[in-house]
């Protein structure tokens, strides 16, 4: 019984998180400006991280959590770099 | 002592993080983590001459509790706003708010709190006139917002850091 | 690991946490897509990173404490990491957007009071 509840709730959560990723993808494509795209990329990183955590819950290995940490780290560095670029890129132009 | 350990709290936190990453508390890991944290804290001392000082550590817990409660409350509020969609009038707006807090560490904490709370975002701090620009999603009464932030966070942060 | 060892109350608690977390993250994403201006959109992802993340990570932490004997180190690390880094990225982005809007002379944003010192 509890196995079924867990299985279905994690599956539903994964579907919902996947839908969230698609919605952020819409904003990534639609823009309209560069800062909107960077913001949606950042949100997408977070959703991907949570998705990996749910995969880790299902399988029960540590590897997924380490990948989630790595994604969080890369997302942070990437967004900071892009934000800095948005700030400075215009000054140089 | 303070020359040997320029940032004791940072050293302890980094060692702890190392142990959590390794998922073990063996002697070897503790030593290795400590060496890394020691080097990092010295690098930090070189990078940042201003060292934040926490004067009232007991109040940090109170601040944490208030922030958690506030984040729960604003999570619900923002969820409502998003789900209401176009049926709701746009009430977003900018607030310019004067601050008494001057300490850089205190300002950093305040900015993180305000941005981490859904519904309000810290945009820009102007050191010259010591004011900050905040964007609020559900702006009805500007004075009320300034009052809440001042009463809830700034007084606590003033006591902790200044 | 099999899910069968988990007691029923824990299974219900875990599903509630993970579903609430996923739902909040989804609402945040919808807000990101629906809000009309950039400065309104910047509020939406914090839903996912505050209690969206807490829900999913709490579910994972409960599951790993009950199901397997694994210490919840990674959940703690991910949570601290997310809660510390998102405000920083959002603030940087907001400042970049403000700067870009001002360079273009947009009337939607407040004008520069004076040059910020720390840039």
Short mmCIF file of C-alpha atoms in Angstrom, two decimals:
data_model
loop_
_atom_site.label_atom_id
_atom_site.label_comp_id
_atom_site.label_asym_id
_atom_site.label_seq_id
_atom_site.Cartn_x
_atom_site.Cartn_y
_atom_site.Cartn_z
CA UNK A 1 0.00 0.00 0.00
CA UNK A 2 2.58 2.54 1.07
CA UNK A 3 4.80 1.49 -1.83
CA UNK A 4 1.99 2.34 -4.23
CA UNK A 5 1.32 5.72 -2.58
CA UNK A 6 5.00 6.61 -2.72
CA UNK A 7 5.41 5.43 -6.29
CA UNK A 8 2.46 7.45 -7.57
CA UNK A 9 3.13 10.59 -5.58
CA UNK A 10 6.74 10.70 -6.75
CA UNK A 11 5.63 10.07 -10.33
CA UNK A 12 3.05 12.85 -10.16
CA UNK A 13 5.62 15.19 -8.62
CA UNK A 14 8.02 14.38 -11.46
CA UNK A 15 5.35 15.10 -14.06
CA UNK A 16 4.49 18.40 -12.37
CA UNK A 17 8.16 19.38 -12.20
CA UNK A 18 8.57 18.45 -15.86
CA UNK A 19 5.60 20.68 -16.70
CA UNK A 20 7.21 23.48 -14.68
CA UNK A 21 10.34 23.04 -16.76
CA UNK A 22 8.31 23.33 -19.98
CA UNK A 23 6.66 26.51 -18.72
CA UNK A 24 10.04 28.07 -17.90
CA UNK A 25 11.21 26.94 -21.33
CA UNK A 26 8.37 28.99 -22.83
CA UNK A 27 9.68 32.09 -21.07
CA UNK A 28 13.20 31.24 -22.16
CA UNK A 29 12.13 31.19 -25.80
CA UNK A 30 9.61 34.04 -25.64
CA UNK A 31 11.95 36.46 -23.90
CA UNK A 32 11.29 39.31 -24.64
CA UNK A 33 14.58 40.63 -23.29
CA UNK A 34 17.86 39.03 -22.34
CA UNK A 35 17.25 39.41 -18.61
CA UNK A 36 14.00 37.44 -18.91
CA UNK A 37 15.84 34.62 -20.60
CA UNK A 38 18.55 34.54 -17.95
CA UNK A 39 15.93 34.57 -15.20
CA UNK A 40 14.08 31.64 -16.73
CA UNK A 41 17.35 29.76 -17.21
CA UNK A 42 18.04 30.23 -13.51
CA UNK A 43 14.56 28.99 -12.60
CA UNK A 44 15.09 26.02 -14.90
CA UNK A 45 18.28 25.07 -13.08
CA UNK A 46 16.38 24.97 -9.81
CA UNK A 47 13.58 22.85 -11.27
CA UNK A 48 16.13 20.46 -12.78
CA UNK A 49 17.78 20.17 -9.40
CA UNK A 50 14.51 19.29 -7.68
CA UNK A 51 13.72 16.81 -10.45
CA UNK A 52 17.04 15.09 -9.80
CA UNK A 53 16.23 14.93 -6.08
CA UNK A 54 12.96 13.13 -6.88
CA UNK A 55 14.88 10.70 -9.10
CA UNK A 56 17.25 10.13 -6.21
CA UNK A 57 14.29 9.41 -3.93
CA UNK A 58 13.01 6.80 -6.32
CA UNK A 59 16.29 4.99 -6.88
CA UNK A 60 17.80 5.53 -3.46
CA UNK A 61 21.38 6.23 -4.47
CA UNK A 62 23.56 9.14 -3.44
CA UNK A 63 24.74 9.86 -6.97
CA UNK A 64 21.63 11.81 -7.97
CA UNK A 65 22.03 14.11 -4.97
CA UNK A 66 25.59 14.85 -5.90
CA UNK A 67 24.52 15.65 -9.43
CA UNK A 68 21.82 17.92 -7.98
CA UNK A 69 24.43 19.77 -5.94
CA UNK A 70 26.62 20.14 -9.01
CA UNK A 71 23.72 21.50 -11.06
CA UNK A 72 22.96 24.01 -8.34
CA UNK A 73 26.59 25.10 -8.27
CA UNK A 74 26.86 25.46 -12.03
CA UNK A 75 23.53 27.27 -12.21
CA UNK A 76 24.67 29.79 -9.63
CA UNK A 77 28.01 30.47 -11.32
CA UNK A 78 26.41 30.61 -14.77
CA UNK A 79 23.66 33.03 -13.76
CA UNK A 80 26.07 35.30 -11.92
CA UNK A 81 28.34 35.39 -14.96
CA UNK A 82 25.42 36.14 -17.29
CA UNK A 83 24.11 38.87 -15.00
CA UNK A 84 27.55 40.44 -14.88
CA UNK A 85 27.72 40.24 -18.65
CA UNK A 86 24.34 41.96 -19.01
CA UNK A 87 25.59 44.72 -16.77
CA UNK A 88 28.99 45.26 -18.34
CA UNK A 89 28.26 44.27 -21.92
CA UNK A 90 26.18 47.38 -22.47
CA UNK A 91 28.77 49.66 -20.96
CA UNK A 92 31.38 48.51 -23.42
CA UNK A 93 29.09 48.71 -26.45
CA UNK B 1 44.78 33.44 18.14
CA UNK B 2 42.90 35.69 15.77
CA UNK B 3 45.95 35.83 13.50
CA UNK B 4 46.03 32.06 13.34
CA UNK B 5 42.25 31.77 12.83
CA UNK B 6 41.06 34.94 11.12
CA UNK B 7 37.50 33.70 10.61
CA UNK B 8 36.77 31.00 13.21
CA UNK B 9 33.09 30.66 12.28
CA UNK B 10 33.92 30.26 8.61
CA UNK B 11 36.57 27.64 9.40
CA UNK B 12 34.12 25.58 11.46
CA UNK B 13 31.36 25.91 8.86
CA UNK B 14 33.63 24.86 6.01
CA UNK B 15 34.94 21.86 7.94
CA UNK B 16 31.36 20.85 8.65
CA UNK B 17 30.44 21.23 4.99
CA UNK B 18 33.41 19.07 4.01
CA UNK B 19 32.27 16.33 6.39
CA UNK B 20 28.72 16.51 5.05
CA UNK B 21 30.02 16.18 1.50
CA UNK B 22 32.16 13.21 2.43
CA UNK B 23 29.32 11.70 4.51
CA UNK B 24 31.70 10.55 7.20
CA UNK B 25 33.23 11.85 10.40
CA UNK B 26 36.48 9.89 10.35
CA UNK B 27 39.65 11.47 11.69
CA UNK B 28 41.21 11.67 8.24
CA UNK B 29 38.25 13.56 6.82
CA UNK B 30 38.15 15.93 9.79
CA UNK B 31 41.85 16.72 9.37
CA UNK B 32 41.63 17.16 5.61
CA UNK B 33 38.53 19.31 5.87
CA UNK B 34 40.17 21.41 8.53
CA UNK B 35 43.22 22.00 6.34
CA UNK B 36 40.98 23.13 3.47
CA UNK B 37 38.90 25.35 5.75
CA UNK B 38 42.04 26.81 7.32
CA UNK B 39 43.46 27.76 3.94
CA UNK B 40 40.11 29.16 2.80
CA UNK B 41 39.71 31.31 5.90
CA UNK B 42 43.17 32.79 5.36
CA UNK B 43 42.32 33.51 1.74
CA UNK B 44 39.13 35.18 3.00
CA UNK B 45 41.10 37.33 5.43
CA UNK B 46 43.24 38.56 2.56
CA UNK B 47 40.25 39.29 0.36
CA UNK B 48 38.03 41.07 2.81
CA UNK B 49 39.46 43.49 5.34
CA UNK B 50 36.10 44.20 6.96
CA UNK B 51 35.21 41.47 9.38
CA UNK B 52 31.58 41.22 10.42
CA UNK B 53 31.00 40.92 14.11
CA UNK B 54 27.93 39.22 15.51
CA UNK B 55 27.20 40.95 18.79
CA UNK B 56 24.03 39.18 19.84
CA UNK B 57 24.13 35.57 18.62
CA UNK B 58 20.90 34.75 20.47
CA UNK B 59 18.93 37.08 18.26
CA UNK B 60 20.01 35.22 15.12
CA UNK B 61 17.61 32.40 15.99
CA UNK B 62 14.77 34.88 16.51
CA UNK B 63 15.53 36.45 13.14
CA UNK B 64 15.57 33.02 11.51
CA UNK B 65 12.18 32.13 12.99
CA UNK B 66 10.64 35.43 11.83
CA UNK B 67 12.06 35.00 8.33
CA UNK B 68 10.72 31.44 8.07
CA UNK B 69 7.24 32.55 9.16
CA UNK B 70 7.30 35.44 6.74
CA UNK B 71 8.40 33.25 3.85
CA UNK B 72 5.53 30.84 4.52
CA UNK B 73 3.06 33.72 4.62
CA UNK B 74 4.32 35.32 1.43
CA UNK B 75 4.49 31.95 -0.33
CA UNK B 76 0.75 31.65 0.17
CA UNK B 77 0.16 35.26 -0.88
CA UNK B 78 2.22 34.99 -4.07
CA UNK B 79 0.64 31.64 -4.97
CA UNK B 80 -2.74 33.37 -4.78
CA UNK B 81 -1.57 36.25 -6.94
CA UNK B 82 -0.13 33.96 -9.60
CA UNK B 83 -3.23 31.77 -9.74
CA UNK B 84 -5.52 34.80 -9.91
CA UNK B 85 -3.70 35.83 -13.08
CA UNK B 86 -5.28 38.59 -15.12
CA UNK B 87 -8.35 38.90 -12.96
CA UNK B 88 -6.38 40.92 -10.44
CA UNK B 89 -5.36 44.52 -10.81
CA UNK B 90 -1.66 45.13 -11.22
CA UNK B 91 -0.42 46.55 -7.95
CA UNK B 92 3.30 46.03 -8.33
CA UNK B 93 5.56 48.96 -7.71
CA UNK B 94 8.87 50.33 -6.52
CA UNK B 95 9.54 51.57 -3.01
CA UNK B 96 12.41 53.77 -1.99
CA UNK B 97 13.18 53.15 1.60
CA UNK B 98 15.60 54.93 3.94
CA UNK B 99 17.73 52.68 6.14
CA UNK B 100 19.55 53.20 9.40
CA UNK B 101 21.58 50.04 8.97
CA UNK B 102 25.10 50.78 7.67
CA UNK B 103 27.05 47.66 8.44
CA UNK B 104 27.89 45.80 5.17
CA UNK B 105 27.24 42.37 6.64
CA UNK B 106 23.91 43.49 8.05
CA UNK B 107 22.95 44.98 4.70
CA UNK B 108 23.92 41.76 2.94
CA UNK B 109 21.73 39.73 5.29
CA UNK B 110 18.83 42.16 4.91
CA UNK B 111 19.07 42.08 1.11
CA UNK B 112 19.09 38.27 1.10
CA UNK B 113 16.07 38.15 3.40
CA UNK B 114 14.08 40.60 1.29
CA UNK B 115 14.93 38.90 -1.99
CA UNK B 116 14.40 35.38 -0.68
CA UNK B 117 10.89 36.31 0.46
CA UNK B 118 8.56 35.87 -2.51
CA UNK B 119 6.82 39.10 -3.33
CA UNK B 120 9.62 41.52 -2.56
CA UNK B 121 12.98 42.00 -4.22
CA UNK B 122 15.94 44.17 -3.30
CA UNK B 123 17.12 46.11 -6.33
CA UNK B 124 19.68 48.72 -5.47
CA UNK B 125 21.37 50.22 -2.45
CA UNK B 126 22.65 53.75 -2.50
CA UNK B 127 25.36 54.25 0.15
CA UNK B 128 25.45 58.02 -0.31
CA UNK B 129 21.94 58.61 0.96
CA UNK B 130 21.64 55.26 2.69
CA UNK B 131 18.45 54.22 0.99
CA UNK B 132 17.38 51.16 -0.89
CA UNK B 133 15.13 50.52 -3.88
CA UNK B 134 12.75 47.62 -3.39
CA UNK B 135 10.27 46.14 -5.85
CA UNK B 136 7.09 44.79 -4.33
CA UNK B 137 4.61 42.55 -6.12
CA UNK B 138 1.57 43.46 -4.07
CA UNK B 139 1.99 47.11 -3.23
CA UNK B 140 -1.05 48.64 -1.59
CA UNK B 141 0.33 50.85 1.13
CA UNK B 142 3.91 51.98 0.78
CA UNK B 143 4.23 53.21 4.36
CA UNK B 144 3.03 49.90 5.72
CA UNK B 145 5.72 48.00 3.83
CA UNK B 146 8.46 50.30 5.06
CA UNK B 147 7.12 49.96 8.60
CA UNK B 148 7.02 46.16 8.45
CA UNK B 149 10.52 45.80 7.11
CA UNK B 150 11.89 48.30 9.59
CA UNK B 151 10.16 46.82 12.59
CA UNK B 152 10.62 43.19 11.74
CA UNK B 153 14.13 43.02 10.36
CA UNK B 154 16.03 46.24 10.62
CA UNK B 155 15.76 46.65 14.37
CA UNK B 156 16.90 43.05 14.88
CA UNK B 157 19.78 43.43 12.42
CA UNK B 158 20.81 46.70 14.06
CA UNK B 159 21.03 44.91 17.38
CA UNK B 160 22.92 41.97 15.94
CA UNK B 161 25.50 43.79 13.86
CA UNK B 162 25.89 47.35 15.10
CA UNK C 1 15.64 -0.23 -1.39
CA UNK C 2 11.99 -1.10 -1.54
CA UNK C 3 9.20 1.25 -0.67
CA UNK C 4 7.33 -1.55 1.12
CA UNK C 5 9.25 -1.10 4.37
CA UNK C 6 7.95 2.45 4.76
CA UNK C 7 5.01 2.71 7.19
CA UNK C 8 1.77 4.14 5.88
CA UNK C 9 1.82 7.42 7.85
CA UNK C 10 5.32 8.15 6.62
CA UNK C 11 4.31 7.40 3.04
CA UNK C 12 1.40 9.83 3.31
CA UNK C 13 3.63 12.50 4.86
CA UNK C 14 6.28 12.05 2.18
CA UNK C 15 3.75 12.25 -0.65
CA UNK C 16 2.19 15.36 0.84
CA UNK C 17 5.60 17.05 1.10
CA UNK C 18 6.78 16.12 -2.37
CA UNK C 19 3.47 17.08 -4.00
CA UNK C 20 3.29 20.44 -2.23
CA UNK C 21 6.90 21.14 -3.19
CA UNK C 22 6.36 20.22 -6.82
CA UNK C 23 3.12 22.22 -6.96
CA UNK C 24 4.75 25.35 -5.52
CA UNK C 25 7.61 25.07 -7.99
CA UNK C 26 5.08 24.74 -10.79
CA UNK C 27 3.18 27.80 -9.59
CA UNK C 28 6.46 29.69 -9.56
CA UNK C 29 7.12 28.65 -13.15
CA UNK C 30 3.59 29.67 -14.19
CA UNK C 31 4.13 33.02 -12.53
CA UNK C 32 7.33 33.40 -14.47
CA UNK C 33 5.43 32.86 -17.69
CA UNK C 34 2.36 34.91 -16.79
CA UNK C 35 3.59 38.10 -15.14
CA UNK C 36 3.59 41.06 -17.50
CA UNK C 37 6.90 42.76 -16.65
CA UNK C 38 10.40 41.66 -15.75
CA UNK C 39 10.34 43.14 -12.25
CA UNK C 40 7.17 41.20 -11.48
CA UNK C 41 8.57 38.02 -12.95
CA UNK C 42 11.58 38.17 -10.67
CA UNK C 43 9.34 37.32 -7.71
CA UNK C 44 8.06 34.09 -9.17
CA UNK C 45 11.09 31.75 -9.00
CA UNK C 46 11.51 32.39 -5.27
CA UNK C 47 8.41 30.24 -4.75
CA UNK C 48 10.28 27.28 -6.19
CA UNK C 49 13.46 28.00 -4.31
CA UNK C 50 11.90 28.65 -0.93
CA UNK C 51 9.15 26.23 -0.08
CA UNK C 52 9.16 24.28 -3.32
CA UNK C 53 12.68 23.15 -2.55
CA UNK C 54 11.87 22.67 1.14
CA UNK C 55 8.94 20.38 0.30
CA UNK C 56 10.85 18.12 -2.06
CA UNK C 57 13.97 18.03 0.12
CA UNK C 58 11.95 17.35 3.28
CA UNK C 59 10.22 14.44 1.56
CA UNK C 60 13.58 13.07 0.49
CA UNK C 61 14.99 13.54 3.99
CA UNK C 62 12.07 11.71 5.64
CA UNK C 63 12.29 8.90 3.12
CA UNK C 64 16.00 8.42 3.61
CA UNK C 65 15.75 8.50 7.41
CA UNK C 66 12.98 5.90 7.48
CA UNK C 67 13.62 3.79 4.39
CA UNK C 68 17.37 3.54 4.34
CA UNK C 69 19.87 4.36 7.02
CA UNK C 70 21.39 7.25 5.19
CA UNK C 71 22.28 10.49 6.87
CA UNK C 72 20.48 13.44 5.26
CA UNK C 73 23.70 15.32 4.54
CA UNK C 74 22.94 16.09 0.90
CA UNK C 75 19.49 17.47 1.56
CA UNK C 76 20.91 19.84 4.16
CA UNK C 77 23.68 20.92 1.80
CA UNK C 78 21.34 21.45 -1.16
CA UNK C 79 18.92 23.43 0.99
CA UNK C 80 21.56 25.76 2.44
CA UNK C 81 23.12 26.18 -0.96
CA UNK C 82 19.87 27.06 -2.70
CA UNK C 83 18.68 29.42 0.00
CA UNK C 84 21.98 31.29 0.07
CA UNK C 85 22.58 31.54 -3.68
CA UNK C 86 19.16 32.41 -5.15
CA UNK C 87 18.86 35.84 -3.54
CA UNK C 88 22.34 36.68 -4.79
CA UNK C 89 21.61 35.72 -8.39
CA UNK C 90 18.23 37.44 -8.35
CA UNK C 91 19.70 40.64 -6.95
CA UNK C 92 22.47 40.68 -9.54
CA UNK C 93 19.96 40.08 -12.32
CA UNK C 94 17.63 42.78 -11.04
CA UNK C 95 20.47 45.26 -10.90
CA UNK C 96 21.58 44.35 -14.40
CA UNK C 97 18.01 44.79 -15.67
CA UNK C 98 17.69 48.13 -13.89
CA UNK C 99 20.93 49.28 -15.41
CA UNK C 100 19.88 48.20 -18.91
CA UNK C 101 16.49 49.88 -18.60
CA UNK C 102 18.10 53.10 -17.44
CA UNK C 103 20.62 53.10 -20.25
CA UNK C 104 17.70 52.87 -22.67
CA UNK C 105 15.90 55.67 -20.85
CA UNK C 106 12.86 53.57 -20.03
CA UNK C 107 10.18 55.42 -18.09
CA UNK C 108 9.04 52.34 -16.16
CA UNK C 109 11.92 52.37 -13.71
CA UNK C 110 12.89 55.00 -11.15
CA UNK C 111 15.73 57.22 -12.33
CA UNK C 112 19.24 57.04 -10.97
CA UNK C 113 19.62 58.97 -7.76
CA UNK C 114 23.36 59.02 -8.11
CA UNK C 115 26.02 56.64 -9.22
CA UNK C 116 26.18 53.55 -7.00
CA UNK C 117 29.62 53.40 -5.42
CA UNK C 118 30.16 49.68 -5.36
CA UNK C 119 30.34 48.99 -9.07
#
